[in-house]
mmCIF file of C-alpha atoms and ligand atoms in Angstrom:
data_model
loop_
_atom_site.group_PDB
_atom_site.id
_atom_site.type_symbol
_atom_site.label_atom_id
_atom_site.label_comp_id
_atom_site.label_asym_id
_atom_site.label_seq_id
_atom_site.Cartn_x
_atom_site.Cartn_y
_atom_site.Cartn_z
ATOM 1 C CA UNK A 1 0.000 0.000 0.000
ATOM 2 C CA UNK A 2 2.526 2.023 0.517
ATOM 3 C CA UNK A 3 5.357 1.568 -1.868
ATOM 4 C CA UNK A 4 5.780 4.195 -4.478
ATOM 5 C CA UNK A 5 8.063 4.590 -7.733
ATOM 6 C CA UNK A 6 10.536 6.429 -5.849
ATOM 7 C CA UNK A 7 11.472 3.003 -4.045
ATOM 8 C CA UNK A 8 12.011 1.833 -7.378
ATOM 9 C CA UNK A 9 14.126 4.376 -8.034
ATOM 10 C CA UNK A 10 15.767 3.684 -4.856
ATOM 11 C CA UNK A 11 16.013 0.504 -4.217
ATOM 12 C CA UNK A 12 14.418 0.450 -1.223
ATOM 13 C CA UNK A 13 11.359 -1.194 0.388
ATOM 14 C CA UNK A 14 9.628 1.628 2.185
ATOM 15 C CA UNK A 15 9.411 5.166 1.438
ATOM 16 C CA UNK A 16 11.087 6.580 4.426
ATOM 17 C CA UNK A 17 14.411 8.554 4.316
ATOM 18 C CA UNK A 18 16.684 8.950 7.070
ATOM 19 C CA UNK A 19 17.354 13.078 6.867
ATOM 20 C CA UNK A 20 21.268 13.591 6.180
ATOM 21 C CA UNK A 21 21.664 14.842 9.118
ATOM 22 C CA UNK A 22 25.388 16.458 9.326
ATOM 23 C CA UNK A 23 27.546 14.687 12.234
ATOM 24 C CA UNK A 24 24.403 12.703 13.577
ATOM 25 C CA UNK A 25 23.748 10.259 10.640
ATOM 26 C CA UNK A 26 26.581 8.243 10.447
ATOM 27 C CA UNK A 27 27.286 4.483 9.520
ATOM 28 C CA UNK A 28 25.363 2.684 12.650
ATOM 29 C CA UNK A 29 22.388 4.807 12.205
ATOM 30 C CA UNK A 30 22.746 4.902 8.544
ATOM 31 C CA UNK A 31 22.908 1.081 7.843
ATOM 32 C CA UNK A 32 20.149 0.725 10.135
ATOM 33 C CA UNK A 33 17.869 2.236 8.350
ATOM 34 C CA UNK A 34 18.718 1.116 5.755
ATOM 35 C CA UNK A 35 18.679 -2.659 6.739
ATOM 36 C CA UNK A 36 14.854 -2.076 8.209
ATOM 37 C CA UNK A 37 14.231 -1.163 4.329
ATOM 38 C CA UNK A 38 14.208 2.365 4.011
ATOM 39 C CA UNK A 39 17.156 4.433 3.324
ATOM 40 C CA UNK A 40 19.957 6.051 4.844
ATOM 41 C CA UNK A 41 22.146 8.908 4.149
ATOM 42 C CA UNK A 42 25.364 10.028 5.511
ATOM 43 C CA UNK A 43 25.347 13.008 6.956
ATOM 44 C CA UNK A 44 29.008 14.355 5.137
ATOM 45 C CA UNK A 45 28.349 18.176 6.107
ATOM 46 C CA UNK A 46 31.084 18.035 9.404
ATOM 47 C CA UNK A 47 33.538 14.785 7.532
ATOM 48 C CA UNK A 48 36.456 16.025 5.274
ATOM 49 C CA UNK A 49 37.221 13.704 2.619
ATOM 50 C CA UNK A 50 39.053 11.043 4.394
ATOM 51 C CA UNK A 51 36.838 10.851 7.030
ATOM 52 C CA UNK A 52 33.771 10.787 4.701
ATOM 53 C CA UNK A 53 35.816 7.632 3.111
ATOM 54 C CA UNK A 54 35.941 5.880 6.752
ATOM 55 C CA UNK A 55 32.281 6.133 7.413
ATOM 56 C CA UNK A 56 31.491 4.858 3.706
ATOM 57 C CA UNK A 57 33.479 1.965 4.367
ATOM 58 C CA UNK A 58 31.932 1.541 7.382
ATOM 59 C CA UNK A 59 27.870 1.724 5.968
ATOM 60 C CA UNK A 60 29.351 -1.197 3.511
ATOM 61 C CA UNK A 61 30.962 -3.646 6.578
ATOM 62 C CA UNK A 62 27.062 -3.478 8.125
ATOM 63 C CA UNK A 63 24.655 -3.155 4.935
ATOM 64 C CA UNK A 64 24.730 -4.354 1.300
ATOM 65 C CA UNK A 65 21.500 -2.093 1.130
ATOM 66 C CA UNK A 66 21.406 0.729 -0.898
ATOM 67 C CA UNK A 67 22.430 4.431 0.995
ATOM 68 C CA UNK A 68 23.205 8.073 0.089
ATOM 69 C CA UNK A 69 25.572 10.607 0.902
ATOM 70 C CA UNK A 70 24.495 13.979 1.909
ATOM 71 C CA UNK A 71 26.695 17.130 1.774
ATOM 72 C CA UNK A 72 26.306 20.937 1.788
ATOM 73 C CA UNK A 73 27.503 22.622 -1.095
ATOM 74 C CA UNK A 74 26.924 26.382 -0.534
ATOM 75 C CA UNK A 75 30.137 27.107 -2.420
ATOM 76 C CA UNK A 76 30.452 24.241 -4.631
ATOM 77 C CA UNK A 77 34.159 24.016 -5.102
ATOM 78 C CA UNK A 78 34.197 24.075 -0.955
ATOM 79 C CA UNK A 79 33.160 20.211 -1.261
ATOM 80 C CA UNK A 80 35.282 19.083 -4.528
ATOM 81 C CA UNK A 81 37.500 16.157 -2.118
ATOM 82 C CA UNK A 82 34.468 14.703 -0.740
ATOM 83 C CA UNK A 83 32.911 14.439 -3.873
ATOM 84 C CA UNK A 84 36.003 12.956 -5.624
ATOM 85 C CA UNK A 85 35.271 10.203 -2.485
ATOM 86 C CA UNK A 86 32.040 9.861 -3.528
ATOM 87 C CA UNK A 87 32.709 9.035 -7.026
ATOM 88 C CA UNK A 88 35.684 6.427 -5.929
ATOM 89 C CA UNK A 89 33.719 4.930 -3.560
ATOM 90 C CA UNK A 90 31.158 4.127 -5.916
ATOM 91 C CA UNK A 91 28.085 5.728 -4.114
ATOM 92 C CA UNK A 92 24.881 6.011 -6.197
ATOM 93 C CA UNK A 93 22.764 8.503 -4.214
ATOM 94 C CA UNK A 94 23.628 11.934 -3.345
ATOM 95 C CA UNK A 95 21.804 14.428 -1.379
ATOM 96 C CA UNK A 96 22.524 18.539 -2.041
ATOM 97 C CA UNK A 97 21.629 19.646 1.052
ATOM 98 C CA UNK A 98 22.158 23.536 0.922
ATOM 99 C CA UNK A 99 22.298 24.565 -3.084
ATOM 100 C CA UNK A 100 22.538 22.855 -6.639
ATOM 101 C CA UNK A 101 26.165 21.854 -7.077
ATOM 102 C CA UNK A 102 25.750 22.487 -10.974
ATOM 103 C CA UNK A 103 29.270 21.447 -11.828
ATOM 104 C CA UNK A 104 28.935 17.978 -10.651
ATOM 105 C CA UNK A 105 25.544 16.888 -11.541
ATOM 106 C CA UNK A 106 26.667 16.107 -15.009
ATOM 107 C CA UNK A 107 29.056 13.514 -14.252
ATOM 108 C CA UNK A 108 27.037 12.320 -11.272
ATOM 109 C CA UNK A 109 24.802 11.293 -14.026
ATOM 110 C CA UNK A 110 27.290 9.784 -16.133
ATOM 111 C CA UNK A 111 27.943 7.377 -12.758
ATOM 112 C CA UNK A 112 24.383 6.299 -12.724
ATOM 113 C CA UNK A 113 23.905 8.017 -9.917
ATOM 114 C CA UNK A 114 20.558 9.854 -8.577
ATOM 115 C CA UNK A 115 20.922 13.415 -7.470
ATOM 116 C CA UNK A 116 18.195 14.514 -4.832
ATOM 117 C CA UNK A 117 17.585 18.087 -4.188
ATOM 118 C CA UNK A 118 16.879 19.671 -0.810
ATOM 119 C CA UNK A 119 14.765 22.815 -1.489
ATOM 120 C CA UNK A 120 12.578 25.225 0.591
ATOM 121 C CA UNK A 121 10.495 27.152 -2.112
ATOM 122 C CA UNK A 122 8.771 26.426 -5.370
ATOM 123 C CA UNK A 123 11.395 28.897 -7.279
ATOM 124 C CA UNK A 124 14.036 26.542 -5.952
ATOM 125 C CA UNK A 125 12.604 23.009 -6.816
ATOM 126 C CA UNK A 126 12.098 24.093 -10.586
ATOM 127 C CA UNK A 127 15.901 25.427 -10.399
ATOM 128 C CA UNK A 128 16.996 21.940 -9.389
ATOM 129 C CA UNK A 129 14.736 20.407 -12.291
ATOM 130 C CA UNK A 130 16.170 22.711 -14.688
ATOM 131 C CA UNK A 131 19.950 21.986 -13.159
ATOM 132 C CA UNK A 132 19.351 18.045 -13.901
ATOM 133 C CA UNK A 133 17.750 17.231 -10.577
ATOM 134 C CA UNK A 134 16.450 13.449 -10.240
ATOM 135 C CA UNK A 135 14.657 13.919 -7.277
ATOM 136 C CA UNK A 136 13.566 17.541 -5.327
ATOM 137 C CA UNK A 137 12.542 17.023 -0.954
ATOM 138 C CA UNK A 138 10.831 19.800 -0.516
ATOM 139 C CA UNK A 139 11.524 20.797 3.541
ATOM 140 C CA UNK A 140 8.505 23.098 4.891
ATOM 141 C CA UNK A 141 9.771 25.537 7.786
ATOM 142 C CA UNK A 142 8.606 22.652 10.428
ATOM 143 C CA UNK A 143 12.465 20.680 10.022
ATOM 144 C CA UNK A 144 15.161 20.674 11.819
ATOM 145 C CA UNK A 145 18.522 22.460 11.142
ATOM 146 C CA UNK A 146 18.642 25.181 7.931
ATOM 147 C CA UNK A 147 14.932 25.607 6.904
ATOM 148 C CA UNK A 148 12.741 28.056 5.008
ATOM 149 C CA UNK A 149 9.910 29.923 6.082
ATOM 150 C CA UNK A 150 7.099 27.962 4.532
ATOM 151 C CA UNK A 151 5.098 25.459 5.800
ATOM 152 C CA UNK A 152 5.146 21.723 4.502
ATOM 153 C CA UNK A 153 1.606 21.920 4.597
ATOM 154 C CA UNK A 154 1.233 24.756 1.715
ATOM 155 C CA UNK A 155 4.658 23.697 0.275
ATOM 156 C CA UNK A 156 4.638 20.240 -0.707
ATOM 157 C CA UNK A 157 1.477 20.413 -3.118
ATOM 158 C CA UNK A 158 2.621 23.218 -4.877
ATOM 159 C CA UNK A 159 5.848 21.488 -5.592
ATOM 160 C CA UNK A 160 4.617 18.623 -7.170
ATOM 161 C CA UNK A 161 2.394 20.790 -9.258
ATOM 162 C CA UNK A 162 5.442 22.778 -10.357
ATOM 163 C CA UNK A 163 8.101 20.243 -11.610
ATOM 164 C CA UNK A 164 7.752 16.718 -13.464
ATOM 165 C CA UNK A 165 10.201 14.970 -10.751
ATOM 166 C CA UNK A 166 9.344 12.911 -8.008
ATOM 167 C CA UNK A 167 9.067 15.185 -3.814
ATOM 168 C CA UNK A 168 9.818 13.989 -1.434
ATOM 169 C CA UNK A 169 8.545 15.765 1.818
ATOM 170 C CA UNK A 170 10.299 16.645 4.902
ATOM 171 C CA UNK A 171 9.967 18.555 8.586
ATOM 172 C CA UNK A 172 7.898 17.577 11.192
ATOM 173 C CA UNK A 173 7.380 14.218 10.045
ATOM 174 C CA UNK A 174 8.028 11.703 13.010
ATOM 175 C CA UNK A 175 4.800 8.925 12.792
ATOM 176 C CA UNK A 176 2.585 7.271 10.269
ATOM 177 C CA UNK A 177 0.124 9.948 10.069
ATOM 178 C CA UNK A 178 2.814 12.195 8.426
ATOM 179 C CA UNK A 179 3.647 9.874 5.834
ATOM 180 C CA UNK A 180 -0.112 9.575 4.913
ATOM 181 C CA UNK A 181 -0.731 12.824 4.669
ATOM 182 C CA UNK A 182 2.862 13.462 3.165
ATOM 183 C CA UNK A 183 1.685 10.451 0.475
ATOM 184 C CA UNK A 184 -2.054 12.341 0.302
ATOM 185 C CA UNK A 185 0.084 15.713 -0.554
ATOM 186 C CA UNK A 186 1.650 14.352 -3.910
ATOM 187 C CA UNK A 187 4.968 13.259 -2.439
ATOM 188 C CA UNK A 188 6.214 9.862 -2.873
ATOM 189 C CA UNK A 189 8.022 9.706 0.002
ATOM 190 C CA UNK A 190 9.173 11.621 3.516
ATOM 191 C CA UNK A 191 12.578 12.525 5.034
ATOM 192 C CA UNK A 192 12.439 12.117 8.625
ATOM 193 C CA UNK A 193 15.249 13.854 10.604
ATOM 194 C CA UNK A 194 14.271 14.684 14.409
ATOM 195 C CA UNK A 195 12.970 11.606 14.950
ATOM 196 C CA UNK A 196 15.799 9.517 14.063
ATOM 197 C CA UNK A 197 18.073 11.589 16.473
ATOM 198 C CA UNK A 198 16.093 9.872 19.683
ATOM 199 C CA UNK A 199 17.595 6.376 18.689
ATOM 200 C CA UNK A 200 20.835 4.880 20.383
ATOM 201 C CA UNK A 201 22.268 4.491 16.834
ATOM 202 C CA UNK A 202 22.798 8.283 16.502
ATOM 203 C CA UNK A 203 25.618 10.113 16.956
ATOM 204 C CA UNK A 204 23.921 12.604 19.709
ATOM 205 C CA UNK A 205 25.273 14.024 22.709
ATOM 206 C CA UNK A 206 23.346 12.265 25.803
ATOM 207 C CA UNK A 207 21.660 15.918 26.450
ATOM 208 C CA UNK A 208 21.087 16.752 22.977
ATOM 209 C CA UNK A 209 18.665 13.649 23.204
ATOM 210 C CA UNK A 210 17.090 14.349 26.443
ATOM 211 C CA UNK A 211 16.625 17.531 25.270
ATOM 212 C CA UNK A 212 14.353 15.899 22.411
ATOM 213 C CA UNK A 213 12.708 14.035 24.739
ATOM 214 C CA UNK A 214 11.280 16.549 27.091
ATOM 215 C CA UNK A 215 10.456 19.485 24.400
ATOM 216 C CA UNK A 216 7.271 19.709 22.763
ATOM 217 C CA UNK A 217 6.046 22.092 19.245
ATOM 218 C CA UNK A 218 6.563 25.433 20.397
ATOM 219 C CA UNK A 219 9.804 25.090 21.797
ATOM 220 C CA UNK A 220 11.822 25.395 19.080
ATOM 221 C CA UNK A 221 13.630 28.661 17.237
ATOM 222 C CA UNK A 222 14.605 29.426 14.000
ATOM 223 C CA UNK A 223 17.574 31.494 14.147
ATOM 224 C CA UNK A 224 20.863 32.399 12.154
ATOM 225 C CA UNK A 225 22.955 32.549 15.314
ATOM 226 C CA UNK A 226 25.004 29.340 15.027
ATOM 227 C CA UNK A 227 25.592 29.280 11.531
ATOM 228 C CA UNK A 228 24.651 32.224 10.112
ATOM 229 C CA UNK A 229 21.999 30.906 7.780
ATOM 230 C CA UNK A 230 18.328 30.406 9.359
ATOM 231 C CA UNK A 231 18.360 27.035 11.477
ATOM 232 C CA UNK A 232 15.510 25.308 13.362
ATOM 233 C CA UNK A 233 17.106 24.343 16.873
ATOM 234 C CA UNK A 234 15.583 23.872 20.276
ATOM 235 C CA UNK A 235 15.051 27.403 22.206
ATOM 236 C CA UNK A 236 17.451 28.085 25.305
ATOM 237 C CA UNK A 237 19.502 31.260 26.836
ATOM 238 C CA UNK A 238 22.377 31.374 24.465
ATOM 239 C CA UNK A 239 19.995 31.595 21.175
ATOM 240 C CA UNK A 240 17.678 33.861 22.619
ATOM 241 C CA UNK A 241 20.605 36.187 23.833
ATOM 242 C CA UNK A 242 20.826 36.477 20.298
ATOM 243 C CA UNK A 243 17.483 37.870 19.150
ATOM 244 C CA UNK A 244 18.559 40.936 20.732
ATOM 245 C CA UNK A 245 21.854 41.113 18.525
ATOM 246 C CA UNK A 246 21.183 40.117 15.362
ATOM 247 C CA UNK A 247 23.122 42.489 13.539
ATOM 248 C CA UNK A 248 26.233 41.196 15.285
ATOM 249 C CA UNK A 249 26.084 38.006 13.865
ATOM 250 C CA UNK A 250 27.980 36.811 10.743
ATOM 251 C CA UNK A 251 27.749 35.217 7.573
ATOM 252 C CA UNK A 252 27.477 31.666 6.858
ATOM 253 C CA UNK A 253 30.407 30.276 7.436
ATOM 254 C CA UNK A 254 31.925 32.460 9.602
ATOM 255 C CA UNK A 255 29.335 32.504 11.883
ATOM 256 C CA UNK A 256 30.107 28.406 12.279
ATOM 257 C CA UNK A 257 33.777 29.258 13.481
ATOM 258 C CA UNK A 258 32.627 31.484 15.707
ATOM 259 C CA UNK A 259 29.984 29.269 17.146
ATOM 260 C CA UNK A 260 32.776 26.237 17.644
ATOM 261 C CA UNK A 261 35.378 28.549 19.519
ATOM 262 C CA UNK A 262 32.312 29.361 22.320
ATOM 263 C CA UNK A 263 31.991 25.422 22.120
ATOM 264 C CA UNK A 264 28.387 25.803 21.255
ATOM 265 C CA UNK A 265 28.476 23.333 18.228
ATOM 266 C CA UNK A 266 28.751 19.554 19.818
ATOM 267 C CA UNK A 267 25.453 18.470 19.636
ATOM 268 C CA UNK A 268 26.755 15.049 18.449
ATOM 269 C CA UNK A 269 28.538 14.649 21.580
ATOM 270 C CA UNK A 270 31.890 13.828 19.979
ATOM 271 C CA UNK A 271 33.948 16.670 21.936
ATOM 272 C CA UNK A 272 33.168 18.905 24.791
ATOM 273 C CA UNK A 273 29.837 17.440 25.010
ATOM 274 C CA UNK A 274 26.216 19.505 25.022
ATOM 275 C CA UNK A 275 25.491 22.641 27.364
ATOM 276 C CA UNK A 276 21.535 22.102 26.620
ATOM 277 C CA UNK A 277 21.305 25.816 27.985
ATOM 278 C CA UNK A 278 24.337 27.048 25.125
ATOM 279 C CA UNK A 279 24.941 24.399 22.672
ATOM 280 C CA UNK A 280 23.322 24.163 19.252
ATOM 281 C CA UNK A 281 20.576 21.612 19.084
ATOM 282 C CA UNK A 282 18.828 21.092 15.921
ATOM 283 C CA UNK A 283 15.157 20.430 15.762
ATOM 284 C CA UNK A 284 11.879 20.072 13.887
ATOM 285 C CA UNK A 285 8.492 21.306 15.208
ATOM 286 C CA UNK A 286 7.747 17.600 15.201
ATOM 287 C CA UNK A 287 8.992 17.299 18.730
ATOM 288 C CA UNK A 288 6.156 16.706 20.913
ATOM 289 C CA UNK A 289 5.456 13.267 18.689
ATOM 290 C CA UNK A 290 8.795 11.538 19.874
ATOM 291 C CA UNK A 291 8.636 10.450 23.682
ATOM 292 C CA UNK A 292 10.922 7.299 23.182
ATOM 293 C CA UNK A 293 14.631 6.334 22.469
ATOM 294 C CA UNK A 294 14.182 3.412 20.553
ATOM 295 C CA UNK A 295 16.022 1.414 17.646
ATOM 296 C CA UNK A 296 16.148 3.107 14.241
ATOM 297 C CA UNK A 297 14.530 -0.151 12.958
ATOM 298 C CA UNK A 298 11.654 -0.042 15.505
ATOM 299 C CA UNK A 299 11.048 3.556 14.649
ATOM 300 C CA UNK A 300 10.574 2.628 10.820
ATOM 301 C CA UNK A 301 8.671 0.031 11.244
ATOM 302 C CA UNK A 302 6.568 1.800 13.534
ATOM 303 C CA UNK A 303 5.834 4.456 11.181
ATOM 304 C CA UNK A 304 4.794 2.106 8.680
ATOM 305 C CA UNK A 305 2.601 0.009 10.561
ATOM 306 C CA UNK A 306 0.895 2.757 11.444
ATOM 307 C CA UNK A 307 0.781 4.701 8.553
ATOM 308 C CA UNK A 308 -0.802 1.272 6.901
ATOM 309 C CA UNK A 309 -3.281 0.924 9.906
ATOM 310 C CA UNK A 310 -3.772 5.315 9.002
ATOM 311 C CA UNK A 311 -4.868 3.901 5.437
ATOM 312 C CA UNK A 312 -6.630 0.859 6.742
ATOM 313 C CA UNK A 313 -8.788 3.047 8.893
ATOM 314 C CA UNK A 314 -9.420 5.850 5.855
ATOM 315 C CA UNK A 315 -10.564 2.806 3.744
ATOM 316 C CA UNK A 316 -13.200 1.822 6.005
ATOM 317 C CA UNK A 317 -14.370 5.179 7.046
ATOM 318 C CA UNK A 318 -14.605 5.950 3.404
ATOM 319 C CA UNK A 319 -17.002 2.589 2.851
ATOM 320 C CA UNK A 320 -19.056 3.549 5.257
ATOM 321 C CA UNK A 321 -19.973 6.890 4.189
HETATM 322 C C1 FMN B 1 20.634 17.626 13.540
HETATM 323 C C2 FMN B 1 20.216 17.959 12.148
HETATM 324 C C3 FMN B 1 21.206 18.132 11.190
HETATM 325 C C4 FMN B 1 20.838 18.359 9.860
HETATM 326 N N1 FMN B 1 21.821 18.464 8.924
HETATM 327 C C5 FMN B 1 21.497 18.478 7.607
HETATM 328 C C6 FMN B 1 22.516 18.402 6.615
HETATM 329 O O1 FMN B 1 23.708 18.351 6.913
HETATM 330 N N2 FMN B 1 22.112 18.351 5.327
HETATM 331 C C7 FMN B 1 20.786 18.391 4.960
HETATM 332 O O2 FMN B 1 20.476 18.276 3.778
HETATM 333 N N3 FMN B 1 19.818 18.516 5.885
HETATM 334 C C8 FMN B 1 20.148 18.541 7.197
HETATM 335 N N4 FMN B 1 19.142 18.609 8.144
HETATM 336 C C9 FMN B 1 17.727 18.714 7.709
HETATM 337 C C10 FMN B 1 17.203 17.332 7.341
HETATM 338 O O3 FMN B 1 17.720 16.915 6.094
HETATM 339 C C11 FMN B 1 15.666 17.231 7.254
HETATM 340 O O4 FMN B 1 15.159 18.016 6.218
HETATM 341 C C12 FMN B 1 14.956 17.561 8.533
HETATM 342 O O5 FMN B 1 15.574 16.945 9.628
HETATM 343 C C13 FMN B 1 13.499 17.108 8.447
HETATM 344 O O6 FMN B 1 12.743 17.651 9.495
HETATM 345 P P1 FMN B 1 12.528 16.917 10.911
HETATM 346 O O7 FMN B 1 13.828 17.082 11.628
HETATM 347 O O8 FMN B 1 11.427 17.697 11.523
HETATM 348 O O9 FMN B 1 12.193 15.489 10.641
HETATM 349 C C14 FMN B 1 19.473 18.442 9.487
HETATM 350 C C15 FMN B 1 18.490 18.292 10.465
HETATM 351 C C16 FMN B 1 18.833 18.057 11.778
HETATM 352 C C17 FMN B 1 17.739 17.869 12.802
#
């Protein structure tokens, strides 16, 4: 009921992406989503090169499933290693997380390889068409980490009336209801992010989790003053020093530097740990729907039992009418 082309296209069972979430998808939450049949992507934004080449290797020693690499590209030539790693290593799927990285596309597609496109407005999905897009994920204001302004809700539809390729949808998505409706919307498929953080296979800093676990819709902020570009993180002192001081804050990526020498940026727990009251803890709007740390695998296949039983229920409803 619930398989669409794009899992053709894919490879994959179920249409349910793991988001590419930078430093928090890596290979043990990555393979296991993508061993519970939907697919995962490497979060590349924080690995140089030979790092990037580790946790490839790594996705391969626990999955012969299919997975994608995700990186951010705002100045294309910034990510020109990693990509020469992704083209050694062989990897079919790659995710553009923060602009079109033109240059590459045409020998990504001369590798076979499908090029998804993250985008926030209409103007943006029919750029990455027109720039040899396979694939656009439309991300309504809702997600986690850089976002738009507009909702997923208003969003999604009018990208798949505007371009030919398949959506995807993400932000806010965390249960079966959201891939229904997601589905209902025109996309054939969702990106889930958030809720994949609240699993023990992600790299997350112990309070970066709790922090998940205790916050609900409204508690979240999107501001530019960890990175410099807008980003959806969960409210607390240090961000909302900011709102006050906007002007002071820099651009994207300077602002990044900045944030990592006032040790604001570990939210995957690899260094000085989280400061839940400083650090940098991105997060969708989609909060208040995950009150469990559970396997990756349970969460999938808890969002597509119920997303099935969602359908089930619509079904008979409908009969009955
Ligand atoms: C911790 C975190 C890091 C993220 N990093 C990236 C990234 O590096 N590249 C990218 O394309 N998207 C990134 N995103 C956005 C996701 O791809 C996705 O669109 C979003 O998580 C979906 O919304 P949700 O978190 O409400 O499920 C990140 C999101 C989070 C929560």
């Amino acid at each position: 009921m619930l398989r669409t082309a794009l899992c053709d296209q894919l490879g994959i069972e179920y249409p349910v992406i793991l988001a590419g979430m930078g430093g928090v998808s890596m290979h043990r939450l990555v393979a296991a989503v993508s061993n519970a049949g939907g697919l995962g992507i490497i979060g590349a934004a924080t690995l140089d090169a030979a790092a990037l080449r580790d946790e490839i290797h790594r996705v391969r020693e626990l999955t012969d499933k299919p997975f994608a690499v995700d990186l951010l590209a705002p100045i294309p030539e910034m990510i020109r290693p990693q990509m020469q790693v992704v083209f050694d290593e062989g990897v079919k799927i790659f995710v553009a997380g923060l602009a079109v990285p033109q240059q590459f596309i045409a020998e990504m597609h001369e590798r076979g390889m499908t090029v998804i496109v993250m985008i926030g407005k209409v103007r943006h999905a029919v750029k990455a068409e027109m720039a040899g897009a396979d694939v656009v994920a439309a991300q309504g204001t809702e997600a986690g980490g850089h976002t738009g302004e507009i909702g997923g809700m208003a969003l999604v539809p009018q990208v798949v009336d505007a371009v030919k390729i398949p959506v995807i949808a993400a932000g806010g998505i965390a249960d079966g209801r959201g891939l229904v409706a997601a589905l209902a919307l025109g996309a054939q498929g969702v990106i889930v992010g958030t809720r994949f953080i609240a699993t023990p296979e992600a790299q997350a800093a112990p309070a970066y989790r709790e922090a998940i676990l205790r916050s609900g819709e409204a508690d979240t902020v999107r501001t530019r003053c960890y990175t410099g570009k807008p980003a959806r993180t969960i409210r607390n002192t240090y961000n909302e020093s900011w709102e006050r001081r906007q002007d002071e804050i820099k651009p994207f990526p300077l602002q990044v530097m900045y944030s990592a020498q006032q040790g604001v940026m570990d939210y995957m727990g690899v260094g000085q740990g989280a400061d839940p009251e400083r650090c940098f803890m991105p997060a969708g709007q989609g909060l208040g729907l995950i009150r469990d740390n559970k396997p990756a695998a349970e969460v999938l296949a808890d969002i597509v039992r119920e997303a099935q039983e969602v359908l089930a229920a619509l079904a008979e409803r409908h009969s009955r009418d």
